[in-house]
XYZ file of C-alpha atoms in Angstrom:
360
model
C 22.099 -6.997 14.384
C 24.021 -5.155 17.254
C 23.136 -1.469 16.885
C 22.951 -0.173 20.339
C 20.184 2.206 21.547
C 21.237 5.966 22.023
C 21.542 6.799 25.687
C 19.037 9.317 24.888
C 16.065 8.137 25.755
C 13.305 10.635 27.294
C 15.150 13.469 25.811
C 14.319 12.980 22.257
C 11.973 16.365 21.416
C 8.697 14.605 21.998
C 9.478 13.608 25.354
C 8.827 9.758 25.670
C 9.784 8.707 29.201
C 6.919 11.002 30.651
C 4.353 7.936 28.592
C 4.900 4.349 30.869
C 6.710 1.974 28.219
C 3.731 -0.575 26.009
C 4.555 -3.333 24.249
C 2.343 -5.249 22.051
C 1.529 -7.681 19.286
C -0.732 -7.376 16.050
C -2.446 -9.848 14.162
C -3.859 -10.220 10.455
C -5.339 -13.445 11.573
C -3.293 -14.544 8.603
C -4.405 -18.491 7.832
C -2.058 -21.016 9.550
C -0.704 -24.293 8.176
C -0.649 -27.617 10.096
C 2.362 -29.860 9.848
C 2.601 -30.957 6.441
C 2.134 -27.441 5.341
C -1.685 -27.660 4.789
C -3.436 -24.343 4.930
C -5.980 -24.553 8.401
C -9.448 -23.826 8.030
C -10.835 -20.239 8.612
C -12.083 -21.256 11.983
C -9.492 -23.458 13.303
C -7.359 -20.520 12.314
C -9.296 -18.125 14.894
C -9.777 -20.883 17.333
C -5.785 -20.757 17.122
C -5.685 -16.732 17.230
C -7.706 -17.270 20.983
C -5.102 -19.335 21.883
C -2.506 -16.818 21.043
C -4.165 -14.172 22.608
C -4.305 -15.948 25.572
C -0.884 -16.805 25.677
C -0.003 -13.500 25.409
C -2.020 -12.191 28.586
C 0.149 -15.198 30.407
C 3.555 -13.735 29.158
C 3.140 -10.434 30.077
C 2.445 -8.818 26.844
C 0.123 -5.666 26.935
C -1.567 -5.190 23.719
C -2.751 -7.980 21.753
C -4.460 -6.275 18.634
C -6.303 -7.724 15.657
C -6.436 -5.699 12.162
C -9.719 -6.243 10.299
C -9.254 -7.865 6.778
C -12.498 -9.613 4.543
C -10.036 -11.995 2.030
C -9.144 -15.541 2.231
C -6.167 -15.221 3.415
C -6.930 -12.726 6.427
C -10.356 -14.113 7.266
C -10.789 -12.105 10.473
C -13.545 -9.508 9.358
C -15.000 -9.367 13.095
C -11.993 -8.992 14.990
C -14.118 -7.343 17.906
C -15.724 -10.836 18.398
C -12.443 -12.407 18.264
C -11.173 -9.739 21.205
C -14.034 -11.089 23.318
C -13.374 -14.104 23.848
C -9.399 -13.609 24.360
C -11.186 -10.519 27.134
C -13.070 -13.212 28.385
C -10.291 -16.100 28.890
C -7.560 -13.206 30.609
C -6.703 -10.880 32.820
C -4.712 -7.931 32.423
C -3.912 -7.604 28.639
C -5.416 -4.947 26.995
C -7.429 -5.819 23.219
C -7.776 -4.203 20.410
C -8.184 -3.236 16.490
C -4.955 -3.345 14.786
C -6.719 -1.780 12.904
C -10.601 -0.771 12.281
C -11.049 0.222 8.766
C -13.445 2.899 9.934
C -14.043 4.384 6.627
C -16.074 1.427 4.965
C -17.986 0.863 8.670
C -20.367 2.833 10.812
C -19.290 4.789 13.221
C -22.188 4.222 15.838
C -21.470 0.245 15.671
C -17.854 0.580 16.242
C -18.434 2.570 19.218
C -21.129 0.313 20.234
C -18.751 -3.029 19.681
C -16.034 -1.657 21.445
C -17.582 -0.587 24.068
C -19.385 -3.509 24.774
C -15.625 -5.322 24.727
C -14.731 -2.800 27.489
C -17.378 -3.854 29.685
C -16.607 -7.833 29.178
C -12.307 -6.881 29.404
C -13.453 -4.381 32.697
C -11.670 -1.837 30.512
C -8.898 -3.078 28.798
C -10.329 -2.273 25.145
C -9.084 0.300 22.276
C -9.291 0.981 19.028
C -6.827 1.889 16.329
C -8.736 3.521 13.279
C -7.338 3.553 9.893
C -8.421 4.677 6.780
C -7.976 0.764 5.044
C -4.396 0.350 2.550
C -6.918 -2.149 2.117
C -9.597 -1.983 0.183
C -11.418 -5.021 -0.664
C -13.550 -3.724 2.370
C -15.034 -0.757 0.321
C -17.001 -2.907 -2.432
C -17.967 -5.289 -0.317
C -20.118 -2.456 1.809
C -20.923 -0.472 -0.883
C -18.833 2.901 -0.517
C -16.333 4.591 -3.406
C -13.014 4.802 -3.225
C -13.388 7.846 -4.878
C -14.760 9.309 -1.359
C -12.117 7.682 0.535
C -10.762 10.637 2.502
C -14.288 12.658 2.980
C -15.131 9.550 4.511
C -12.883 8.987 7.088
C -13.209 12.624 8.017
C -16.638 12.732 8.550
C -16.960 9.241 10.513
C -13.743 10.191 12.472
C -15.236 13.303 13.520
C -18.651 10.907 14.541
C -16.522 8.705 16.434
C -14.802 11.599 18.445
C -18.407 12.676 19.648
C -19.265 9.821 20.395
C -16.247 8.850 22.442
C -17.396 12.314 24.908
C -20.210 10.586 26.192
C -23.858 11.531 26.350
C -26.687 12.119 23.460
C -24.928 12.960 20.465
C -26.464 15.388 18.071
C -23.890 15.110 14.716
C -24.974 15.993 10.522
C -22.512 14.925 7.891
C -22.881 13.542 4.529
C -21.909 10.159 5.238
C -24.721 8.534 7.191
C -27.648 9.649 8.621
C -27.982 12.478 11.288
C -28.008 12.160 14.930
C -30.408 14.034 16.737
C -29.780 14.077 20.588
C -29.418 10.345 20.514
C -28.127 7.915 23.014
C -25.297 5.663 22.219
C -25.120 2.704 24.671
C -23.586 0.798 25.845
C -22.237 3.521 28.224
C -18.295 2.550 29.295
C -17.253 2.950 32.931
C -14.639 4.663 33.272
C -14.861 7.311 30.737
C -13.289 6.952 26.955
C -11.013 4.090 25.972
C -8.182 4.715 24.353
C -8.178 6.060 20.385
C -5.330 5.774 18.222
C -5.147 6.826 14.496
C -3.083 4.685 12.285
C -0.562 6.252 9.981
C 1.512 4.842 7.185
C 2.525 8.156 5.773
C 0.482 10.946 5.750
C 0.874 14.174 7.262
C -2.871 14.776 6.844
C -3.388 11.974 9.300
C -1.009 12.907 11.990
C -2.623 16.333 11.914
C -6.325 14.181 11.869
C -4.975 12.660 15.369
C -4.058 16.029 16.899
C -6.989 17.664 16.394
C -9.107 14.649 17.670
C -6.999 14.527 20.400
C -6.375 10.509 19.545
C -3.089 9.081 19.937
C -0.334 8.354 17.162
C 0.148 5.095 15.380
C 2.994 4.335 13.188
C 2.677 1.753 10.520
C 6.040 1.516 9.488
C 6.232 -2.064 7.181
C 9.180 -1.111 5.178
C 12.227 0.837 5.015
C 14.298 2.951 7.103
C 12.267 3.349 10.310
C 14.086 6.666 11.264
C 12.045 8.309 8.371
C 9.248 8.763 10.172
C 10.713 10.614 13.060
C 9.854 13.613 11.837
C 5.969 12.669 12.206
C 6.401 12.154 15.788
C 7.922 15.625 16.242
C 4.899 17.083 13.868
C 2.478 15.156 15.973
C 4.062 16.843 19.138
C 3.680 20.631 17.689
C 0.576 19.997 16.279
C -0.985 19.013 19.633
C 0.638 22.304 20.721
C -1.073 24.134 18.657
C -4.548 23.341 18.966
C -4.039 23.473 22.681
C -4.018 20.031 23.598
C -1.457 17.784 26.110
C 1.029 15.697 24.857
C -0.334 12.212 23.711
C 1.686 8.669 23.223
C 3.313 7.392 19.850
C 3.352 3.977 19.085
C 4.868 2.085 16.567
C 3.759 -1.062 14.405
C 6.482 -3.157 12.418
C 6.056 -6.486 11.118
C 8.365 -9.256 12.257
C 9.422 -12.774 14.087
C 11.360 -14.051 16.834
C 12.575 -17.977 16.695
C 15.088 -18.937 19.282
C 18.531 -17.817 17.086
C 19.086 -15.352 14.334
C 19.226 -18.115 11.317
C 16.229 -20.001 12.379
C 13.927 -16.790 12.363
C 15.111 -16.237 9.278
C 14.173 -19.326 7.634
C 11.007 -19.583 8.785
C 10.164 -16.006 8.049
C 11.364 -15.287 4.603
C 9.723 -18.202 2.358
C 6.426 -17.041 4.050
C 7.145 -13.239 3.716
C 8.114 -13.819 -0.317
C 4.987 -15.557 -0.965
C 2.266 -13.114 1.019
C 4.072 -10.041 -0.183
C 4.186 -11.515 -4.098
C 0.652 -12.669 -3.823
C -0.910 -8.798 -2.271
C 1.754 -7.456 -4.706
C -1.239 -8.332 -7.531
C -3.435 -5.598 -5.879
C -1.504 -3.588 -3.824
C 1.794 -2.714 -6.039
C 4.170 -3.789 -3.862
C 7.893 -4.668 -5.362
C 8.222 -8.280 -4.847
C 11.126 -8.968 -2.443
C 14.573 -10.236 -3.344
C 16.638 -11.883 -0.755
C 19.071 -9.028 -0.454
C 16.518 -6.693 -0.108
C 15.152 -9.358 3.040
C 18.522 -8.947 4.435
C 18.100 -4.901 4.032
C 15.096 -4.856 5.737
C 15.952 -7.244 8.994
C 19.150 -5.326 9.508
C 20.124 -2.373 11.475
C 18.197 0.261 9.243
C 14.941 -1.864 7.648
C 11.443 -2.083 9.022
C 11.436 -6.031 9.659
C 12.109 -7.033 13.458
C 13.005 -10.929 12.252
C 15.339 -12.928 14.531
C 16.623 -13.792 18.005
C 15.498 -12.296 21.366
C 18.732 -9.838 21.461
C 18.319 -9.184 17.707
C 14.855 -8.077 17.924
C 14.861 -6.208 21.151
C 18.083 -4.498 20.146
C 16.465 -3.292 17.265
C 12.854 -2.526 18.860
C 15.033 0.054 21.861
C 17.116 2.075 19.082
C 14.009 2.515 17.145
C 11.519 3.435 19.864
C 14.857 5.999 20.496
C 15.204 7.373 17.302
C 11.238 7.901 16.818
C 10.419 8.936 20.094
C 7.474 6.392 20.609
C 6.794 4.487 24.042
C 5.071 1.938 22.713
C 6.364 -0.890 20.199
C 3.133 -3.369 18.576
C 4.621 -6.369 16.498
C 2.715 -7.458 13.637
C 3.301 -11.346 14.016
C 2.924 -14.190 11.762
C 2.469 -14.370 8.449
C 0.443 -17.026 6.219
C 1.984 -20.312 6.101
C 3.643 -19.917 9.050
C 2.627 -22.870 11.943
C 0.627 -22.238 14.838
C 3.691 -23.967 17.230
C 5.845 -21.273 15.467
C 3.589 -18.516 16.316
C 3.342 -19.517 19.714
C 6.839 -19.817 19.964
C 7.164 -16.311 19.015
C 4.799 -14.998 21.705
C 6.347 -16.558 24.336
C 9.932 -15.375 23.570
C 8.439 -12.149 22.708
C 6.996 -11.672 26.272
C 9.289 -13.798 28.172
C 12.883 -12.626 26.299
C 11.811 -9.716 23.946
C 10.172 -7.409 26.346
C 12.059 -7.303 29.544
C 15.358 -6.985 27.235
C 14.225 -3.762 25.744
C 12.925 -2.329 29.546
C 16.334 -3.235 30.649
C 18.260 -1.275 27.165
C 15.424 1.622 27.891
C 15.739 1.569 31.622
C-alpha cells in the first residue's frame, strides 16, 4: 500500500494541527497461544498484557489502552487493575479504557477506579466510554438491553458531574440519587481526559459535544473516509453549544510484522477465526480472503503489514478524517506473545516516527 498522505494536513475543516499528534495502542486482552499453538491461560495472558504495556512506555508509544470484555476469549473484565500495574512499572505512557462499557457499570466506581489509577500513573490516566457492541456485559450485571440508550445517557451525564469535582448532588432513574456527596479519591490536577467511543452514531458524537468529552472513532471495517463527516459534525456541534474545539481520535484494528507478506500471514488465519467465531452473536459477515485484501489496502479499515505500509496508511487517514490521534487495536486471539511484542516495538520504534515525519 503506497497511497500518499494529502499535503493538507491542519487545514482539513476541523483543524487538526492546533491538537499535538497521539499515537496509541488498544488491547482486547485477546488470549495468546504459546509455541505449539496452545491457547495461554487467562492469567499468563495478562501477565503477558503487563509486559506489553511496558514495552510500549519503553518505545515511545503514548496510549496503551485496554477495552473491557467478560468472555473467554477476552478475559480482561478489570482492565483498570491491569492499567495499574503497567502505571506502576513506567513512566511517561499514558493508560487507559479502550473502552469502559459504562452502561452495564456504575458510574461512581468508574470515577473512583480511574481516579485512583491517576494518582498511582501521577496523571497519565483516561477513560474512553462506550455504550458496549458488546453485550455479554449486560446479563451478567443484571441491566436490559431494552434500556440500553437511557442508560448510557443517564450514567454519562453522572460521570460528567462527577468529572467537575466537588459534592455531587445528581437524580436519574438509573441508580440511586446523590445528595451533596463526596466522590474521592480527589485527582490532582483537575479532570483526566474523557473520550466517547463511536462506531456510528450521530447521537453519540452529539453525546460527546455536549459533555464536552473528546471524539473516538471506532472504525473496524470499511472505507475509513466514511466517517469524516462525523469529525466535521463533532466540530459544529461543539460550536454550537458554545464549547472549544476538542481532539478526534481514531481506533482501527491491525498488525505490523517486519514485511508486507509476513503481517499478512500471521494476521489473517487469526482474524478469520475470531471474526467467524463473534460472527455467532454479533452478525458479522464472515471474511473471505478477497475481502482481507479489501480491507488492508488503500481504502479498508485494517492497518496489517510493514512499517511503511502501516504508517502510510495511518497519515492519509488521520488526513482525510481530521483526527490527531491514531490508537491501534493490536493482536488478535491466537496470535503469539513474541508476535505481539514484535508489533509494539516496530510500532513505536518504525510506525510512529514514520507518520510524524509524512505529517510533519
Amino acid at each position: 500500500m503506497t497511497t500518499a498522505p494529502s499535503e493538507a494536513v491542519g487545514d482539513f475543516e476541523g483543524r487538526p494541527g492546533q491538537f499535538p499528534r497521539v499515537f496509541g495502542l488498544d488491547t482486547f486482552g485477546d488470549v495468546t497461544h504459546d509455541d505449539d499453538d496452545r491457547p495461554l491461560s487467562h492469567a499468563q495472558t495478562i501477565r503477558n498484557l503487563v509486559e506489553q504495556g511496558v514495552l510500549a512506555d519503553q518505545v515511545g508509544v503514548d496510549f496503551f489502552g485496554i477495552g473491557e470484555h467478560h468472555t473467554d476469549d477476552f478475559p480482561l473484565s478489570a482492565a483498570d487493575v491491569v492499567l495499574a500495574a503497567i502505571a506502576a512499572r513506567t513512566t511517561s505512557i499514558h493508560v487507559g479504557s479502550a473502552v469502559t462499557v459504562l452502561s452495564s457499570d456504575d458510574p461512581v466506581r468508574v470515577f473512583q477506579r480511574y481516579s485512583t489509577l491517576d494518582a498511582i500513573s501521577g496523571g497519565r490516566a483516561e477513560v474512553i466510554l462506550g455504550r458496549g457492541s458488546s453485550i455479554e456485559s449486560f446479563p451478567l450485571f443484571g441491566y436490559d438491553l431494552a434500556d440500553y440508550e437511557e442508560l448510557f445517557e443517564e450514567k454519562t451525564n453522572l460521570f460528567a458531574e462527577l468529572l467537575k469535582g466537588g459534592p455531587v448532588t445528581w437524580q436519574g432513574k438509573t441508580r440511586p440519587s446523590l445528595d451533596n456527596q463526596d466522590v474521592v479519591p480527589h485527582t490532582e490536577s483537575g479532570p483526566f481526559p474523557v473520550w466517547i467511543g463511536v462506531g456510528g452514531s450521530p447521537q453519540s458524537v452529539m453525546r460527546a459535544a455536549r459533555y464536552g468529552f473528546s471524539l473516538m472513532l471506532a472504525i473496524i471495517g470499511g472505507p475509513p473516509a466514511r466517517f469524516a463527516p462525523f469529525s466535521q459534525l463533532f466540530r459544529q456541534a461543539l460550536e454550537s453549544v458554545g464549547r472549544e474545539p476538542l481532539p478526534v481520535g481514531v481506533h482501527s484494528p491491525g498488525h505490523v510484522a517486519a514485511t508486507d507478506e509476513k503481517a499478512r500471514e500471521e494476521f489473517w488465519p487469526r482474524y478469520l477465526e475470531v471474526i467467524r467465531h463473534v460472527s455467532k452473536t454479533r452478525g458479522f459477515a464472515i471474511p473471505t480472503k478477497e475481502s482481507f485484501r479489501s480491507e488492508i489496502g488503500p481504502q479498508g479499515a485494517l492497518y496489517v503489514g510493514s512499517p511503511e505500509t502501516v504508517a502510510q496508511k495511518i497519515a492519509h487517514n488521520l488526513t482525510a478524517l481530521g483526527a490527531n490521534r491514531f490508537d491501534l487495536k493490536y493482536g488478535m486471539g491466537g496470535l503469539s506473545h513474541q508476535a505481539l511484542m514484535t508489533n509494539i516495538e516496530l510500532y513505536g520504534t518504525q510506525v510512529i516516527p514514520r507518520v510524524r515525519e509524512l505529517l510533519a
